[in-house]
Amino acid sequence: MKPEQREKMISLLESANINLSILPATDIFLNGRNTERPIPRGLINAKDFAKRINTCIASNNILNAFTPYGDASLLRMANMYANLSQSATEEELKAVYEMIGKNAAEMIQQKFILEEKMPANLVIVEAKNATDAIRRVSQPLLGLKSGRVTFKNEAAILFIPQI
């Protein structure tokens, strides 16, 4: 879109209080298929949208004709989006992390905080912080839904050879 069209689109979405959910894996697989030139990547750069409307990153149709690859990892989708949108600074990566966390929770009208005596819905990952989790596509260690453990993975162990 030309900048004027893009601004109009953002304004319309903002005034209608509409959320934006982007699907990086589906978009880059489907867009630009019928061309003899190098395949353009049809992923929206949501940075301008995310400044004014609630924007999240998601995945759908995993392992089917529209998205034949994937494992439902939102960190993997965030990493893919960060690469394709050339988001690299701490600030940009924090915004990308919010797209798979706080913004996504808001979109489905869920709280994104833990409160005492509240059933936990969370995933614990092996990372120093949010930006590290995206940069490394960190391994999920534990998942809870309504306070119940839904999966558990062991932390990676590195074996350093003795010289």
PDB file of C-alpha atoms in Angstrom:
ATOM      1  CA  MET A   1       0.000   0.000   0.000  1.00  0.00           C
ATOM      2  CA  LYS A   2       1.035   3.533  -0.581  1.00  0.00           C
ATOM      3  CA  PRO A   3       1.628   5.483   2.655  1.00  0.00           C
ATOM      4  CA  GLU A   4      -1.654   7.439   2.265  1.00  0.00           C
ATOM      5  CA  GLN A   5      -3.654   4.213   1.808  1.00  0.00           C
ATOM      6  CA  ARG A   6      -1.880   2.614   4.739  1.00  0.00           C
ATOM      7  CA  GLU A   7      -2.651   5.595   6.992  1.00  0.00           C
ATOM      8  CA  LYS A   8      -6.305   5.506   5.930  1.00  0.00           C
ATOM      9  CA  MET A   9      -6.462   1.759   6.693  1.00  0.00           C
ATOM     10  CA  ILE A  10      -4.936   2.261  10.149  1.00  0.00           C
ATOM     11  CA  SER A  11      -7.349   5.122  10.886  1.00  0.00           C
ATOM     12  CA  LEU A  12     -10.362   3.068   9.823  1.00  0.00           C
ATOM     13  CA  LEU A  13      -9.296   0.095  11.963  1.00  0.00           C
ATOM     14  CA  GLU A  14      -8.563   2.389  14.896  1.00  0.00           C
ATOM     15  CA  SER A  15     -11.913   4.215  14.688  1.00  0.00           C
ATOM     16  CA  ALA A  16     -13.790   0.906  14.452  1.00  0.00           C
ATOM     17  CA  ASN A  17     -11.795  -0.506  17.398  1.00  0.00           C
ATOM     18  CA  ILE A  18     -10.724  -3.503  15.296  1.00  0.00           C
ATOM     19  CA  ASN A  19      -7.770  -5.680  16.301  1.00  0.00           C
ATOM     20  CA  LEU A  20      -5.221  -6.956  13.790  1.00  0.00           C
ATOM     21  CA  SER A  21      -3.918 -10.518  13.845  1.00  0.00           C
ATOM     22  CA  ILE A  22      -1.075 -11.331  11.475  1.00  0.00           C
ATOM     23  CA  LEU A  23      -0.207 -14.867  10.384  1.00  0.00           C
ATOM     24  CA  PRO A  24       3.438 -14.858   9.232  1.00  0.00           C
ATOM     25  CA  ALA A  25       3.752 -18.529   8.253  1.00  0.00           C
ATOM     26  CA  THR A  26       0.560 -18.584   6.190  1.00  0.00           C
ATOM     27  CA  ASP A  27       1.271 -15.215   4.578  1.00  0.00           C
ATOM     28  CA  ILE A  28       4.776 -16.015   3.389  1.00  0.00           C
ATOM     29  CA  PHE A  29       3.756 -19.462   2.151  1.00  0.00           C
ATOM     30  CA  LEU A  30       0.715 -18.320   0.151  1.00  0.00           C
ATOM     31  CA  ASN A  31       1.641 -14.867  -1.168  1.00  0.00           C
ATOM     32  CA  GLY A  32       3.526 -14.459  -4.422  1.00  0.00           C
ATOM     33  CA  ARG A  33       2.951 -18.030  -5.649  1.00  0.00           C
ATOM     34  CA  ASN A  34       2.028 -17.288  -9.251  1.00  0.00           C
ATOM     35  CA  THR A  35       4.993 -15.289 -10.434  1.00  0.00           C
ATOM     36  CA  GLU A  36       7.963 -16.065 -12.631  1.00  0.00           C
ATOM     37  CA  ARG A  37      10.092 -13.446 -10.895  1.00  0.00           C
ATOM     38  CA  PRO A  38      11.693 -13.879  -7.470  1.00  0.00           C
ATOM     39  CA  ILE A  39       8.959 -14.640  -4.973  1.00  0.00           C
ATOM     40  CA  PRO A  40       7.893 -11.490  -3.095  1.00  0.00           C
ATOM     41  CA  ARG A  41       7.077 -11.964   0.557  1.00  0.00           C
ATOM     42  CA  GLY A  42       3.562 -10.851   1.378  1.00  0.00           C
ATOM     43  CA  LEU A  43       3.926 -10.223   5.083  1.00  0.00           C
ATOM     44  CA  ILE A  44       2.473  -7.061   6.546  1.00  0.00           C
ATOM     45  CA  ASN A  45       4.919  -4.960   8.497  1.00  0.00           C
ATOM     46  CA  ALA A  46       2.651  -4.264  11.464  1.00  0.00           C
ATOM     47  CA  LYS A  47       4.878  -1.721  13.226  1.00  0.00           C
ATOM     48  CA  ASP A  48       2.729   1.272  12.207  1.00  0.00           C
ATOM     49  CA  PHE A  49      -0.484  -0.610  12.995  1.00  0.00           C
ATOM     50  CA  ALA A  50       0.753  -1.749  16.427  1.00  0.00           C
ATOM     51  CA  LYS A  51       1.387   1.842  17.506  1.00  0.00           C
ATOM     52  CA  ARG A  52      -2.344   2.624  17.220  1.00  0.00           C
ATOM     53  CA  ILE A  53      -4.366  -0.603  17.285  1.00  0.00           C
ATOM     54  CA  ASN A  54      -4.063  -3.861  19.177  1.00  0.00           C
ATOM     55  CA  THR A  55      -1.968  -6.167  16.990  1.00  0.00           C
ATOM     56  CA  CYS A  56      -0.999  -9.776  17.615  1.00  0.00           C
ATOM     57  CA  ILE A  57       0.993 -12.499  15.908  1.00  0.00           C
ATOM     58  CA  ALA A  58      -0.597 -15.912  15.584  1.00  0.00           C
ATOM     59  CA  SER A  59      -0.619 -19.090  13.554  1.00  0.00           C
ATOM     60  CA  ASN A  60      -3.464 -21.026  12.046  1.00  0.00           C
ATOM     61  CA  ASN A  61      -4.037 -23.984   9.773  1.00  0.00           C
ATOM     62  CA  ILE A  62      -0.872 -25.718  10.942  1.00  0.00           C
ATOM     63  CA  LEU A  63       0.170 -28.717   8.812  1.00  0.00           C
ATOM     64  CA  ASN A  64      -2.415 -28.243   6.071  1.00  0.00           C
ATOM     65  CA  ALA A  65      -2.560 -26.826   2.540  1.00  0.00           C
ATOM     66  CA  PHE A  66      -2.374 -23.191   3.720  1.00  0.00           C
ATOM     67  CA  THR A  67       0.444 -23.608   6.253  1.00  0.00           C
ATOM     68  CA  PRO A  68       2.119 -26.980   5.645  1.00  0.00           C
ATOM     69  CA  TYR A  69       4.825 -26.436   8.289  1.00  0.00           C
ATOM     70  CA  GLY A  70       4.886 -25.576  11.952  1.00  0.00           C
ATOM     71  CA  ASP A  71       4.399 -26.616  15.524  1.00  0.00           C
ATOM     72  CA  ALA A  72       2.134 -23.890  17.003  1.00  0.00           C
ATOM     73  CA  SER A  73       5.092 -22.150  18.674  1.00  0.00           C
ATOM     74  CA  LEU A  74       4.267 -18.483  19.069  1.00  0.00           C
ATOM     75  CA  LEU A  75       7.926 -17.762  19.800  1.00  0.00           C
ATOM     76  CA  ARG A  76       8.781 -19.277  16.418  1.00  0.00           C
ATOM     77  CA  MET A  77       6.134 -17.052  14.764  1.00  0.00           C
ATOM     78  CA  ALA A  78       7.510 -14.004  16.624  1.00  0.00           C
ATOM     79  CA  ASN A  79      11.045 -14.876  15.494  1.00  0.00           C
ATOM     80  CA  MET A  80       9.869 -15.338  11.892  1.00  0.00           C
ATOM     81  CA  TYR A  81       8.007 -12.030  11.982  1.00  0.00           C
ATOM     82  CA  ALA A  82      10.993 -10.234  13.563  1.00  0.00           C
ATOM     83  CA  ASN A  83      13.266 -11.543  10.809  1.00  0.00           C
ATOM     84  CA  LEU A  84      10.917 -10.669   7.964  1.00  0.00           C
ATOM     85  CA  SER A  85       9.993  -7.228   9.334  1.00  0.00           C
ATOM     86  CA  GLN A  86      13.640  -6.530  10.180  1.00  0.00           C
ATOM     87  CA  SER A  87      12.801  -5.887  13.842  1.00  0.00           C
ATOM     88  CA  ALA A  88      16.069  -6.093  15.762  1.00  0.00           C
ATOM     89  CA  THR A  89      16.290  -3.436  18.458  1.00  0.00           C
ATOM     90  CA  GLU A  90      15.335  -4.153  22.061  1.00  0.00           C
ATOM     91  CA  GLU A  91      12.335  -1.834  21.708  1.00  0.00           C
ATOM     92  CA  GLU A  92      11.143  -3.507  18.495  1.00  0.00           C
ATOM     93  CA  LEU A  93      11.569  -7.009  19.921  1.00  0.00           C
ATOM     94  CA  LYS A  94       9.688  -6.071  23.089  1.00  0.00           C
ATOM     95  CA  ALA A  95       6.829  -4.868  20.878  1.00  0.00           C
ATOM     96  CA  VAL A  96       6.934  -8.171  18.950  1.00  0.00           C
ATOM     97  CA  TYR A  97       6.856 -10.083  22.259  1.00  0.00           C
ATOM     98  CA  GLU A  98       3.790  -8.123  23.328  1.00  0.00           C
ATOM     99  CA  MET A  99       2.131  -9.223  20.081  1.00  0.00           C
ATOM    100  CA  ILE A 100       2.278 -12.873  21.224  1.00  0.00           C
ATOM    101  CA  GLY A 101       1.577 -12.102  24.885  1.00  0.00           C
ATOM    102  CA  LYS A 102      -0.222  -9.060  26.245  1.00  0.00           C
ATOM    103  CA  ASN A 103      -1.812  -8.040  22.929  1.00  0.00           C
ATOM    104  CA  ALA A 104      -3.020 -11.557  22.136  1.00  0.00           C
ATOM    105  CA  ALA A 105      -4.517 -11.899  25.628  1.00  0.00           C
ATOM    106  CA  GLU A 106      -6.277  -8.559  25.223  1.00  0.00           C
ATOM    107  CA  MET A 107      -7.636  -9.648  21.846  1.00  0.00           C
ATOM    108  CA  ILE A 108      -9.404 -12.638  23.414  1.00  0.00           C
ATOM    109  CA  GLN A 109     -10.362 -10.605  26.489  1.00  0.00           C
ATOM    110  CA  GLN A 110      -8.068 -12.411  28.919  1.00  0.00           C
ATOM    111  CA  LYS A 111      -5.890 -10.938  31.653  1.00  0.00           C
ATOM    112  CA  PHE A 112      -2.155 -10.923  31.034  1.00  0.00           C
ATOM    113  CA  ILE A 113      -1.138 -10.708  34.671  1.00  0.00           C
ATOM    114  CA  LEU A 114      -0.928 -13.228  37.457  1.00  0.00           C
ATOM    115  CA  GLU A 115      -2.884 -12.432  40.567  1.00  0.00           C
ATOM    116  CA  GLU A 116      -2.958 -14.301  43.834  1.00  0.00           C
ATOM    117  CA  LYS A 117      -5.454 -17.209  43.801  1.00  0.00           C
ATOM    118  CA  MET A 118      -6.048 -16.753  40.076  1.00  0.00           C
ATOM    119  CA  PRO A 119      -5.714 -19.928  37.932  1.00  0.00           C
ATOM    120  CA  ALA A 120      -2.526 -19.516  35.922  1.00  0.00           C
ATOM    121  CA  ASN A 121      -2.477 -19.633  32.134  1.00  0.00           C
ATOM    122  CA  LEU A 122       1.159 -19.372  31.170  1.00  0.00           C
ATOM    123  CA  VAL A 123       4.183 -20.855  29.470  1.00  0.00           C
ATOM    124  CA  ILE A 124       7.597 -20.751  31.115  1.00  0.00           C
ATOM    125  CA  VAL A 125      10.499 -20.565  28.682  1.00  0.00           C
ATOM    126  CA  GLU A 126      14.250 -20.943  29.025  1.00  0.00           C
ATOM    127  CA  ALA A 127      15.335 -17.333  28.433  1.00  0.00           C
ATOM    128  CA  LYS A 128      16.818 -14.336  30.234  1.00  0.00           C
ATOM    129  CA  ASN A 129      14.068 -11.996  29.030  1.00  0.00           C
ATOM    130  CA  ALA A 130      11.463 -11.465  26.315  1.00  0.00           C
ATOM    131  CA  THR A 131      13.890 -10.342  23.616  1.00  0.00           C
ATOM    132  CA  ASP A 132      16.207 -13.277  24.331  1.00  0.00           C
ATOM    133  CA  ALA A 133      13.221 -15.644  24.032  1.00  0.00           C
ATOM    134  CA  ILE A 134      12.432 -14.311  20.544  1.00  0.00           C
ATOM    135  CA  ARG A 135      16.037 -14.173  19.345  1.00  0.00           C
ATOM    136  CA  ARG A 136      16.690 -17.774  20.361  1.00  0.00           C
ATOM    137  CA  VAL A 137      13.201 -19.246  19.817  1.00  0.00           C
ATOM    138  CA  SER A 138      13.492 -20.413  23.416  1.00  0.00           C
ATOM    139  CA  GLN A 139      12.460 -23.861  24.534  1.00  0.00           C
ATOM    140  CA  PRO A 140       9.180 -23.923  26.472  1.00  0.00           C
ATOM    141  CA  LEU A 141       9.793 -25.683  29.791  1.00  0.00           C
ATOM    142  CA  LEU A 142       6.336 -25.755  31.355  1.00  0.00           C
ATOM    143  CA  GLY A 143       2.807 -24.862  30.344  1.00  0.00           C
ATOM    144  CA  LEU A 144      -0.207 -24.262  32.569  1.00  0.00           C
ATOM    145  CA  LYS A 145      -3.846 -23.849  31.606  1.00  0.00           C
ATOM    146  CA  SER A 146      -6.251 -22.833  34.368  1.00  0.00           C
ATOM    147  CA  GLY A 147      -3.561 -23.724  36.884  1.00  0.00           C
ATOM    148  CA  ARG A 148      -3.035 -27.249  35.572  1.00  0.00           C
ATOM    149  CA  VAL A 149       0.191 -28.443  33.982  1.00  0.00           C
ATOM    150  CA  THR A 150      -0.449 -29.223  30.306  1.00  0.00           C
ATOM    151  CA  PHE A 151       3.135 -30.021  29.260  1.00  0.00           C
ATOM    152  CA  LYS A 152       6.654 -30.186  30.609  1.00  0.00           C
ATOM    153  CA  ASN A 153      10.024 -30.267  28.834  1.00  0.00           C
ATOM    154  CA  GLU A 154      13.437 -30.737  30.359  1.00  0.00           C
ATOM    155  CA  ALA A 155      15.887 -27.837  30.166  1.00  0.00           C
ATOM    156  CA  ALA A 156      18.710 -28.295  27.669  1.00  0.00           C
ATOM    157  CA  ILE A 157      22.018 -29.519  29.062  1.00  0.00           C
ATOM    158  CA  LEU A 158      25.192 -28.527  27.233  1.00  0.00           C
ATOM    159  CA  PHE A 159      28.129 -30.895  27.416  1.00  0.00           C
ATOM    160  CA  ILE A 160      31.438 -29.091  26.992  1.00  0.00           C
ATOM    161  CA  PRO A 161      34.304 -31.403  26.023  1.00  0.00           C
ATOM    162  CA  GLN A 162      37.348 -31.430  28.283  1.00  0.00           C
ATOM    163  CA  ILE A 163      40.570 -30.451  26.500  1.00  0.00           C
TER     164      ILE A 163
END
